[in-house]
Coordinates of C-alpha atoms and ligand atoms in Angstrom, one line a residue:
X1 CA 0.0 0.0 0.0
X2 CA 1.6 3.2 -1.0
X3 CA 0.1 6.6 -0.1
X4 CA 0.1 9.8 -2.2
X5 CA 0.7 12.6 0.3
X6 CA -0.3 15.9 -1.0
X7 CA 1.3 19.0 0.5
X8 CA -0.3 22.4 -0.4
X9 CA 1.5 25.7 -0.9
X10 CA 0.6 26.8 2.6
X11 CA 1.5 23.6 4.3
X12 CA 5.2 23.9 4.3
X13 CA 5.8 22.6 7.8
X14 CA 8.0 19.6 8.5
X15 CA 5.4 18.7 11.2
X16 CA 2.4 18.9 8.9
X17 CA 0.0 16.1 9.8
X18 CA -0.1 14.7 6.2
X19 CA 3.5 13.5 6.7
X20 CA 3.0 11.8 10.0
X21 CA 3.6 8.1 9.6
X22 CA 5.0 8.5 6.1
X23 CA 6.9 5.6 4.7
X24 CA 9.9 7.0 2.9
X25 CA 10.5 3.8 0.8
X26 CA 6.9 3.5 -0.5
X27 CA 5.0 6.8 -0.3
X28 CA 5.1 9.6 -2.7
X29 CA 4.9 13.3 -1.7
X30 CA 3.1 15.4 -4.2
X31 CA 3.5 19.1 -4.5
X32 CA 2.2 21.0 -7.5
X33 CA 2.3 24.6 -8.8
X34 CA -1.0 25.0 -10.6
X35 CA -2.6 27.8 -12.5
X36 CA -6.0 27.3 -10.7
X37 CA -4.5 28.1 -7.3
X38 CA -2.3 30.9 -8.7
X39 CA -5.2 32.7 -10.3
X40 CA -8.4 32.1 -8.4
X41 CA -7.7 35.7 -7.5
X42 CA -5.0 37.6 -9.3
X43 CA -2.5 37.3 -6.4
X44 CA 0.3 39.8 -6.1
X45 CA 3.4 38.7 -8.1
X46 CA 5.5 38.6 -4.9
X47 CA 3.0 36.3 -3.2
X48 CA 3.2 33.8 -6.1
X49 CA 7.0 34.0 -6.2
X50 CA 7.3 33.6 -2.4
X51 CA 5.0 30.5 -2.4
X52 CA 6.5 28.8 -5.4
X53 CA 10.1 29.4 -4.2
X54 CA 9.2 28.3 -0.6
X55 CA 7.5 25.2 -2.1
X56 CA 10.5 24.3 -4.2
X57 CA 12.9 24.7 -1.3
X58 CA 10.6 22.6 1.0
X59 CA 10.5 19.9 -1.6
X60 CA 14.3 19.9 -1.8
X61 CA 14.5 19.5 2.0
X62 CA 12.2 16.6 1.9
X63 CA 14.2 14.9 -0.9
X64 CA 17.4 15.5 1.1
X65 CA 15.7 13.6 4.0
X66 CA 15.0 10.6 1.7
X67 CA 11.4 11.2 0.7
X68 CA 10.3 10.5 -2.9
X69 CA 8.8 13.9 -4.0
X70 CA 6.9 14.4 -7.1
X71 CA 7.2 18.1 -7.7
X72 CA 5.3 19.6 -10.6
X73 CA 6.5 23.0 -11.7
X74 CA 4.0 25.4 -13.3
X75 CA 5.6 25.1 -16.7
X76 CA 6.2 21.3 -16.5
X77 CA 5.0 19.3 -19.5
X78 CA 1.6 17.8 -18.8
X79 CA 0.8 20.1 -15.9
X80 CA -3.0 19.9 -15.8
X81 CA -3.4 23.3 -14.1
X82 CA -5.3 22.0 -11.1
X83 CA -4.7 20.2 -7.9
X84 CA -7.3 17.6 -8.7
X85 CA -5.8 17.1 -12.1
X86 CA -2.3 16.6 -10.6
X87 CA -3.6 14.1 -8.0
X88 CA -5.3 12.2 -10.9
X89 CA -2.0 12.1 -12.9
X90 CA 0.0 11.1 -9.8
X91 CA -2.3 8.3 -8.9
X92 CA -2.1 6.9 -12.4
X93 CA 1.6 7.3 -12.8
X94 CA 2.8 6.2 -9.3
X95 CA 0.3 3.4 -8.6
X96 CA -0.4 4.9 -5.1
X97 CA -3.7 3.5 -3.8
X98 CA -4.7 6.1 -1.2
X99 CA -4.5 9.9 -0.7
X100 CA -3.4 11.5 2.5
X101 CA -3.8 15.2 2.9
X102 CA -4.0 17.8 5.7
X103 CA -7.3 19.8 5.5
X104 CA -6.9 22.9 3.4
X105 CA -7.3 26.4 4.9
X106 CA -10.1 27.4 2.5
X107 CA -13.6 26.0 2.2
X108 CA -13.5 26.1 -1.6
X109 CA -10.6 23.6 -1.7
X110 CA -12.0 21.6 1.2
X111 CA -15.2 20.9 -0.7
X112 CA -13.3 19.9 -3.8
X113 CA -11.1 17.5 -1.8
X114 CA -14.0 15.7 -0.2
X115 CA -15.1 14.8 -3.7
X116 CA -11.8 13.0 -4.5
X117 CA -12.8 9.8 -2.8
X118 CA -15.5 9.2 -5.4
X119 CA -13.8 11.0 -8.2
X120 CA -10.7 8.8 -8.0
X121 CA -12.4 5.8 -6.5
X122 CA -9.7 5.6 -3.9
X123 CA -9.2 5.8 -0.1
X124 CA -8.9 9.4 1.1
X125 CA -7.7 10.6 4.5
X126 CA -8.1 14.3 5.3
X127 CA -6.3 15.0 8.5
X128 CA -6.8 18.0 10.7
X129 CA -4.3 20.9 10.6
X130 CA -2.8 20.7 14.1
X131 CA -0.5 23.6 13.4
X132 CA -3.3 25.7 14.9
X133 CA -3.7 25.9 18.6
X134 CA -7.5 25.7 18.6
X135 CA -9.2 22.9 16.7
X136 CA -12.6 23.4 14.9
X137 CA -14.5 21.5 17.6
X138 CA -12.9 23.3 20.4
X139 CA -13.8 26.7 18.9
X140 CA -17.4 25.5 18.3
X141 CA -17.6 24.4 21.9
X142 CA -16.3 27.8 23.1
X143 CA -18.7 29.7 20.8
X144 CA -21.8 27.6 21.7
X145 CA -24.4 29.5 23.7
X146 CA -22.4 32.8 23.7
X147 CA -24.3 35.9 22.5
X148 CA -21.1 37.7 21.6
X149 CA -17.9 36.0 20.5
X150 CA -15.4 38.5 21.9
X151 CA -11.8 37.7 21.1
X152 CA -10.5 38.7 24.5
X153 CA -12.2 35.8 26.4
X154 CA -11.2 33.3 23.7
X155 CA -7.6 34.6 24.1
X156 CA -7.5 34.1 27.8
X157 CA -8.5 30.5 27.4
X158 CA -5.7 29.9 24.9
X159 CA -3.3 31.6 27.3
X160 CA -4.3 29.2 30.0
X161 CA -4.1 26.2 27.6
X162 CA -0.7 27.0 26.3
X163 CA 0.7 28.5 29.5
X164 CA 2.2 31.4 27.6
X165 CA 2.8 34.4 29.9
X166 CA 1.2 32.6 32.8
X167 CA 2.6 32.4 36.3
X168 CA 2.7 29.3 38.4
X169 CA -0.3 30.5 40.5
X170 CA -2.4 30.5 37.3
X171 CA -2.4 34.3 37.1
X172 CA -1.4 36.2 33.9
X173 CA 2.1 37.6 33.9
X174 CA 2.1 41.1 35.5
X175 CA -1.4 40.5 36.9
X176 CA -3.3 41.7 33.8
X177 CA -4.4 39.8 30.7
X178 CA -4.1 42.7 28.3
X179 CA -1.8 45.8 28.1
X180 CA -3.3 47.5 25.1
X181 CA -3.9 50.7 26.9
X182 CA -0.1 51.2 26.7
X183 CA 0.0 50.4 23.0
X184 CA -1.5 53.3 21.3
X185 CA 1.3 55.8 21.1
X186 CA 1.4 58.1 18.1
X187 CA 4.7 58.3 16.3
X188 CA 7.0 60.9 17.8
X189 CA 9.5 62.8 15.7
X190 CA 12.9 61.3 15.3
X191 CA 11.8 57.7 15.7
X192 CA 14.3 55.4 14.0
X193 CA 13.3 52.1 12.6
X194 CA 15.6 49.1 12.2
X195 CA 16.8 48.1 8.8
X196 CA 15.2 44.8 7.8
X197 CA 16.8 41.6 6.6
X198 CA 17.1 41.2 2.8
X199 CA 17.6 37.5 2.0
X200 CA 19.9 36.5 -0.9
X201 CA 18.2 35.3 -4.1
X202 CA 19.0 31.6 -4.4
X203 CA 19.2 29.9 -7.8
X204 CA 15.8 28.4 -7.1
X205 CA 14.3 31.8 -6.3
X206 CA 15.9 33.3 -9.5
X207 CA 14.2 30.6 -11.6
X208 CA 10.9 31.3 -9.9
X209 CA 11.2 35.1 -10.4
X210 CA 11.8 34.6 -14.1
X211 CA 8.7 32.3 -14.3
X212 CA 6.5 34.7 -12.4
X213 CA 7.6 37.6 -14.5
X214 CA 6.8 35.8 -17.7
X215 CA 3.5 34.1 -16.7
X216 CA 2.0 36.6 -14.3
X217 CA 2.9 39.9 -15.9
X218 CA -0.6 41.2 -15.7
X219 CA -0.9 40.5 -11.9
X220 CA -0.8 43.4 -9.4
X221 CA 2.4 44.6 -7.8
X222 CA 6.2 44.8 -8.1
X223 CA 8.0 41.4 -8.4
X224 CA 11.5 42.8 -7.7
X225 CA 13.4 43.5 -5.6
X226 CA 12.5 40.3 -3.8
X227 CA 14.0 39.7 -0.4
X228 CA 11.5 37.3 1.3
X229 CA 12.7 34.4 3.4
X230 CA 11.8 31.1 1.5
X231 CA 13.0 28.5 4.0
X232 CA 12.3 27.7 7.6
X233 CA 15.9 28.7 8.5
X234 CA 15.6 32.1 6.8
X235 CA 12.2 32.7 8.4
X236 CA 13.8 31.9 11.8
X237 CA 16.6 34.4 11.1
X238 CA 14.0 37.0 10.4
X239 CA 12.1 36.2 13.5
X240 CA 15.2 36.4 15.7
X241 CA 16.0 39.8 14.1
X242 CA 12.5 41.0 14.9
X243 CA 12.8 39.8 18.5
X244 CA 16.2 41.5 19.0
X245 CA 15.6 44.8 17.3
X246 CA 11.9 45.5 17.1
X247 CA 9.9 43.6 19.7
X248 CA 10.8 45.9 22.6
X249 CA 9.0 48.8 20.8
X250 CA 6.4 46.7 19.0
X251 CA 3.7 47.5 21.6
X252 CA 4.2 51.2 22.0
X253 CA 4.0 51.9 18.3
X254 CA 1.8 49.1 17.1
X255 CA -0.9 51.6 15.9
X256 CA 1.5 54.2 14.6
X257 CA 1.9 55.1 10.9
X258 CA 4.9 56.9 9.4
X259 CA 5.3 58.1 5.8
X260 CA 7.9 56.2 3.8
X261 CA 8.2 53.5 6.5
X262 CA 6.3 50.3 5.6
X263 CA 7.4 48.2 8.6
X264 CA 8.0 50.3 11.7
X265 CA 8.4 47.7 14.5
X266 CA 6.1 45.0 13.0
X267 CA 7.3 41.4 12.8
X268 CA 6.7 40.8 9.0
X269 CA 6.2 37.1 9.8
X270 CA 2.6 36.6 8.7
X271 CA 3.5 35.2 5.3
X272 CA 5.9 32.7 6.8
X273 CA 3.5 31.7 9.5
X274 CA 0.6 31.3 7.2
X275 CA 2.6 29.3 4.7
X276 CA 4.0 27.0 7.4
X277 CA 7.6 28.1 7.5
X278 CA 7.1 29.1 11.1
X279 CA 4.7 27.7 13.7
X280 CA 2.8 29.7 16.3
X281 CA 4.3 28.2 19.4
X282 CA 7.9 28.6 18.2
X283 CA 7.3 32.3 17.6
X284 CA 5.5 32.9 20.9
X285 CA 8.0 30.9 23.0
X286 CA 10.8 33.1 21.6
X287 CA 8.8 36.2 22.4
X288 CA 8.1 35.1 25.9
X289 CA 11.7 34.3 26.5
X290 CA 12.6 37.8 25.5
X291 CA 10.3 39.1 28.2
X292 CA 11.6 36.6 30.8
X293 CA 15.2 37.7 30.2
X294 CA 14.2 41.3 30.5
X295 CA 14.9 42.2 26.8
X296 CA 11.3 43.3 25.9
X297 CA 8.6 44.8 28.1
X298 CA 5.4 43.0 28.9
X299 CA 3.1 45.4 27.0
X300 CA 5.1 44.6 23.8
X301 CA 5.3 40.8 24.4
X302 CA 1.8 40.4 25.5
X303 CA 0.5 42.5 22.6
X304 CA 2.5 40.5 20.1
X305 CA 1.5 37.1 21.5
X306 CA -2.1 38.1 21.6
X307 CA -2.1 38.8 17.9
X308 CA -0.9 35.2 17.2
X309 CA -2.7 33.0 19.8
X310 CA -5.6 35.4 20.1
X311 CA -6.6 37.2 16.9
X312 CA -5.2 34.7 14.4
X313 CA -6.8 31.6 16.0
X314 CA -10.0 33.5 16.7
X315 CA -10.5 34.7 13.0
X316 CA -9.9 31.1 11.9
X317 CA -12.6 29.9 14.3
X318 CA -15.0 32.6 13.0
X319 CA -14.3 31.6 9.4
X320 CA -15.1 27.9 9.9
X321 CA -18.0 28.5 12.2
X322 CA -19.8 30.8 9.8
X323 CA -18.8 29.8 6.3
X324 CA -20.1 29.6 3.7
X325 CA -22.7 32.3 4.3
X326 CA -20.2 34.6 6.0
X327 CA -18.7 35.5 2.7
X328 CA -22.0 36.9 1.4
X329 CA -22.9 39.1 4.4
X330 CA -23.3 42.8 3.9
X331 CA -24.9 44.1 7.0
X332 CA -24.5 47.8 6.0
X333 CA -25.8 47.2 2.5
X334 CA -22.7 48.7 1.0
X335 CA -22.9 48.9 -2.8
X336 CA -20.2 51.1 -4.2
X337 CA -17.7 49.5 -6.7
X338 CA -14.1 49.5 -5.6
X339 CA -12.4 52.6 -7.1
X340 CA -9.5 52.1 -9.4
X341 CA -7.0 53.8 -7.1
X342 CA -7.0 50.8 -4.9
X343 CA -5.0 49.2 -7.7
X344 CA -3.1 52.1 -9.1
X345 CA -2.3 53.9 -5.9
X346 CA -3.0 57.1 -7.7
X347 CA -4.8 59.4 -5.3
X348 CA -4.1 62.7 -3.7
X349 CA -5.0 61.2 -0.3
X350 CA -1.5 60.7 1.0
X351 CA -2.5 58.1 3.6
X352 CA -4.2 56.0 0.9
X353 CA -1.3 56.5 -1.5
X354 CA 1.2 55.4 1.2
X355 CA -0.8 52.3 2.2
X356 CA -1.4 51.2 -1.4
X357 CA 2.1 52.1 -2.4
X358 CA 3.6 49.8 0.2
X359 CA 1.2 47.1 -0.8
X360 CA 2.2 47.3 -4.4
X361 CA 5.9 47.3 -3.6
X362 CA 6.0 44.7 -0.8
X363 CA 2.8 42.8 -0.9
X364 CA 2.6 44.0 2.7
X365 CA 1.2 46.8 4.7
X366 CA 0.9 46.8 8.5
X367 CA -2.2 46.1 10.4
X368 CA -3.2 49.7 11.1
X369 CA -2.9 50.7 7.5
X370 CA -5.1 47.7 6.5
X371 CA -7.7 48.5 9.1
X372 CA -7.7 52.3 9.6
X373 CA -6.6 53.5 6.1
X374 CA -7.7 51.3 3.2
X375 CA -10.3 49.4 5.4
X376 CA -11.6 52.6 7.0
X377 CA -12.0 54.3 3.6
X378 CA -13.9 51.3 2.2
X379 CA -16.2 51.3 5.2
X380 CA -16.9 55.1 5.1
X381 CA -17.3 55.2 1.3
X382 CA -19.6 52.1 1.4
X383 CA -17.6 50.0 -0.9
X384 CA -19.0 46.6 -1.9
X385 CA -17.6 44.0 0.6
X386 CA -17.1 41.3 -2.0
X387 CA -14.9 43.6 -4.1
X388 CA -13.0 44.8 -1.1
X389 CA -12.4 41.3 0.1
X390 CA -11.1 40.2 -3.3
X391 CA -8.7 43.1 -3.2
X392 CA -7.3 42.1 0.2
X393 CA -7.1 38.5 -0.8
X394 CA -5.1 39.4 -4.0
X395 CA -2.7 42.0 -2.8
X396 CA -1.1 40.7 0.4
X397 CA 1.5 37.9 0.5
X398 CA -0.1 36.6 3.8
X399 CA -3.6 36.4 2.4
X400 CA -5.7 33.2 2.5
X401 CA -9.4 33.4 2.8
X402 CA -9.6 31.9 6.3
X403 CA -7.7 34.9 7.7
X404 CA -8.4 37.6 5.2
X405 CA -12.2 37.3 5.1
X406 CA -13.1 37.8 8.8
X407 CA -10.5 40.6 9.1
X408 CA -11.9 42.4 6.0
X409 CA -15.6 41.7 6.1
X410 CA -16.0 41.4 9.8
X411 CA -13.4 43.7 11.4
X412 CA -12.8 46.4 8.7
X413 CA -16.2 46.6 7.0
X414 CA -18.6 45.6 9.8
X415 CA -20.3 43.4 7.2
X416 CA -21.2 40.7 9.8
X417 CA -23.1 43.2 11.8
X418 CA -20.9 43.1 14.9
X419 CA -20.1 39.5 15.3
X420 CA -16.4 40.3 15.4
X421 CA -16.2 44.0 16.2
X422 CA -18.2 45.6 19.0
X423 CA -18.5 48.7 16.8
X424 CA -17.4 49.8 13.3
X425 CA -13.8 50.9 13.1
X426 CA -14.9 54.2 11.5
X427 CA -12.6 57.2 11.9
X428 CA -12.3 60.6 10.5
X429 CA -9.1 62.4 9.4
X430 CA -8.5 63.5 13.0
X431 CA -7.6 59.9 14.0
X432 CA -5.3 59.5 11.0
X433 CA -3.7 62.8 11.8
X434 CA -3.1 61.8 15.4
X435 CA -1.6 58.4 14.6
X436 CA 0.5 59.3 11.6
X437 CA 2.6 62.0 10.0
X438 CA 0.7 61.6 6.7
X439 CA -1.5 64.7 6.8
X440 CA 1.3 67.2 6.9
X441 CA 2.3 66.3 3.3
X442 CA -1.2 65.8 2.0
X443 CA -3.2 67.8 -0.6
X444 CA -6.1 67.8 1.9
X445 CA -6.5 69.3 5.3
X446 CA -7.5 66.9 8.1
X447 CA -9.1 69.8 10.1
X448 CA -11.5 70.7 7.3
X449 CA -14.7 68.9 6.6
X450 CA -16.1 71.3 4.0
X451 CA -14.5 73.2 1.1
X452 CA -12.0 72.3 -1.6
X453 CA -9.2 71.2 0.8
X454 CA -11.3 69.2 3.1
X455 CA -10.0 65.8 4.0
X456 CA -12.3 63.2 2.3
X457 CA -12.4 61.1 5.4
X458 CA -14.3 63.8 7.3
X459 CA -17.5 64.3 5.3
X460 CA -17.5 60.6 4.5
X461 CA -17.3 59.8 8.3
X462 CA -20.4 61.9 9.1
X463 CA -22.3 60.6 6.1
X464 CA -21.5 57.1 7.2
X465 CA -23.0 57.8 10.6
X466 CA -26.1 59.5 9.1
X467 CA -26.8 56.8 6.5
X468 CA -26.4 54.0 9.0
X469 CA -28.2 55.6 11.9
X470 CA -31.0 53.1 12.1
X471 CA -28.5 50.2 12.2
X472 CA -26.0 51.7 14.6
X473 CA -27.6 54.3 16.9
X474 CA -28.6 51.8 19.6
X475 CA -25.0 50.5 19.9
X476 CA -23.8 52.0 23.2
X477 CA -20.3 52.4 21.8
X478 CA -21.7 54.7 19.1
X479 CA -23.5 57.0 21.5
X480 CA -20.8 59.7 21.5
X481 CA -20.4 60.0 17.7
X482 CA -24.2 60.2 17.3
X483 CA -24.5 62.8 20.1
X484 CA -22.0 64.9 18.2
X485 CA -23.8 64.4 14.9
X486 CA -27.1 65.4 16.5
X487 CA -25.5 68.5 18.0
X488 CA -24.8 69.9 14.5
X489 CA -27.4 72.4 13.0
X490 CA -29.5 71.1 10.1
X491 CA -27.5 73.3 7.7
X492 CA -24.3 71.8 8.7
X493 CA -25.6 68.3 8.5
X494 CA -26.9 69.0 5.0
X495 CA -23.6 70.5 3.9
X496 CA -21.7 67.5 5.2
X497 CA -23.9 65.1 3.4
X498 CA -23.6 67.2 0.2
X499 CA -19.8 67.2 0.6
X500 CA -19.9 63.4 1.0
X501 CA -21.8 63.1 -2.2
X502 CA -19.3 65.3 -4.0
X503 CA -16.5 63.2 -2.6
X504 CA -18.0 60.0 -3.8
X505 CA -18.5 61.6 -7.3
X506 CA -14.8 62.6 -7.3
X507 CA -13.9 59.1 -6.2
X508 CA -15.9 57.6 -9.1
X509 CA -14.4 60.0 -11.6
X510 CA -10.8 59.4 -10.4
X511 CA -10.4 62.9 -9.0
X512 CA -9.8 62.0 -5.4
Ligands
LIG601 P1 2.5 42.0 13.3 O1 1.9 43.3 13.5 O2 3.9 41.9 13.7 O3 1.7 40.9 14.2 C1 2.2 39.6 14.5 C2 1.4 38.5 13.9 O4 0.1 38.4 14.5 C3 1.1 38.6 12.5 O5 2.2 38.1 11.7 C4 -0.1 37.7 12.3 O6 0.3 36.3 12.1 C5 -0.8 37.9 13.6 N1 -1.9 38.8 13.5 C6 -2.0 40.1 13.9 N2 -3.2 40.6 13.7 C7 -3.9 39.6 13.2 C8 -5.3 39.5 12.8 N3 -6.1 40.6 12.9 N4 -5.7 38.4 12.3 C9 -4.9 37.3 12.1 N5 -3.6 37.3 12.5 C10 -3.1 38.5 13.0 N6 -3.4 38.8 8.3 C11 -3.0 37.7 7.6 O7 -2.2 37.0 8.0 N7 -3.6 37.5 6.4 C12 -4.5 38.3 5.8 O8 -4.9 38.1 4.7 C13 -4.9 39.5 6.6 N8 -5.8 40.3 6.1 C14 -6.2 41.4 6.8 C15 -7.2 42.3 6.3 C16 -7.6 43.4 7.0 C17 -8.6 44.3 6.5 C18 -7.0 43.6 8.3 C19 -7.5 44.8 9.1 C20 -6.1 42.8 8.8 C21 -5.6 41.7 8.1 N9 -4.7 40.8 8.6 C22 -4.3 39.7 7.9 C23 -4.1 40.9 10.0 C24 -2.9 41.8 10.1 O9 -3.0 43.0 9.4 C25 -1.6 41.0 9.5 O10 -1.5 39.8 10.1 C26 -0.4 41.8 9.8 O11 -0.4 43.1 9.3 C27 0.8 41.1 9.2 O12 2.0 41.8 9.5 P2 3.1 41.4 10.5 O13 3.5 40.0 10.3 O14 4.2 42.4 10.5 O15 2.2 41.5 11.9
LIG602 C1 -1.8 30.6 -2.8 C2 -1.3 29.5 -3.6 C3 -0.8 29.7 -4.9 C4 -0.6 31.0 -5.4 N1 -0.4 28.6 -5.6 C5 -0.4 27.4 -5.2 C6 0.0 26.3 -5.9 O1 0.4 26.4 -7.1 N2 -0.1 25.1 -5.4 C7 -0.6 24.8 -4.1 O2 -0.6 23.7 -3.7 N3 -1.0 25.9 -3.4 C8 -0.9 27.1 -3.9 N4 -1.4 28.2 -3.1 C9 -1.9 27.9 -1.8 C10 -3.4 27.4 -1.9 O3 -4.2 28.3 -2.6 C11 -3.9 27.1 -0.5 O4 -3.4 25.9 0.0 C12 -5.4 27.1 -0.4 O5 -5.9 28.4 -0.7 C13 -5.9 26.7 1.0 O6 -5.5 27.6 2.0
LIG603 FE1 -5.4 61.1 4.7 FE2 -7.1 63.2 5.1 FE3 -4.7 63.1 6.3 FE4 -4.9 63.5 3.7 S1 -5.6 64.8 5.3 S2 -3.4 62.1 4.7 S3 -6.6 62.2 3.1 S4 -6.4 61.7 6.6

């Protein structure tokens, strides 16, 4: 009995469950670069290059260990273009009589896989993905009977379960679970950000870059320079560098934004973690050790660990609990098509141009840019959630539907009506001005809501409140903004709504 063990592009972990119990002398490991996965959305060129190169390096490391690996390159003769097609070919050509695979991260592929048993008339074993700290059943049990699924309570359970930042007496380190109140510093002048690691281009990566440049020329984003880590070792080097140079200030400036600085003190590990080059516990244990040896303060380390064992696990839980209908939710009935400047980056709004510019160049922007700049604009302008979600899924190298969708539809767009966020993350230019240095170099004025120079976020913010009043006014966390709106004279309210209409027209006509 030989097994065909399929490893997907985001399953590049030596500990992946599909390899457990593998027989090196009999089994065949299948990995395939296929057009279907590379184009179900038009992924950023860097994302494709990263994954293909990381897949090829991972395959080499398995071969070096003695596995028989059937690696199908995108341009290989006979490549059928789909995972199902490659499984069919491999079954036929290797004589394997069963398929072993770890469950995929996306519902779309999971559904297809479940059909393989009948389609190929063969035994099929779909194993759970134990790289996550919280399994599907555990999340369902946690969610059952709760009216609100707040991340904070879920996170505390995972802290207890993993023992991360816990003291012997069962109390959280430092006596508190969450130090976010210390983590909202605006950028002060003169902050200096560490230079990031640029990994060398290996011959494998060079070959992949040439392939991507030829085959995906019409996809979004700059392919080169390309400095991503593409192996576990390189990703570990990057993680160590983050812990030594950035983690101590990660918390303080987690919400800050600075022009020309795509990374600040962020870790840049999401692409590696989501593809499997790193695992959550190895990251968090290193971060905790940095706290225990006095290298990084608790607010930084707790904040960082919370993102990984809290937010990341929680959004995955939400995705699997509420799919497939989650993807179609549109609580605020937003209908506006995605404006072209999300792709071109050509807009006079400096904050948007910065966030989109970083995205084009690096297939990366940090969390607060995703949430409070591009996400906030989409929320205020009422952009269609499905188009916004497709954009986020395409443009970031860490994007897979299980993590992208809840973050975009739930957290940024309030499309799930408050399942994830206790209130919409709607903010005017004043917030962006406080948390960034963007506004000083912008064509618009964050202090103006009316007139030619008025910051577009301002009138759109008031218009957002006004048009969603029926849906949001009873939310206690929205009481203050609605009080402010109601304090305005009728004339001012009318003028603001008129200005919002003008702003949307300018957006549609490419004049923003
Ligand atoms: P850091 O700021 O250094 O954070 C450390 C790690 O925590 C990240 O690497 C990531 O693994 C995890 N993390 C932090 N916040 C979240 C979160 N909200 N959800 C899940 N994990 C989190 N993250 C993705 O991995 N893929 C996505 O497709 C994605 N889409 C997003 C879309 C929107 C609209 C928003 C608001 C957020 C999205 N995020 C996504 C979450 C977050 O923005 C990124 O994980 C983060 O910016 C990655 O950069 P970093 O590695 O430097 O993160
Ligand atoms: C994202 C991606 C891309 C671009 N290409 C491939 C590929 O050619 N082969 C593959 O096995 N996986 C790829 N992936 C990752 C898959 O899309 C991912 O496994 C599913 O979306 C499930 O998360
Ligand atoms: Fe963005 Fe408004 Fe500031 Fe310009 S003024 S950078 S549009 S928030």
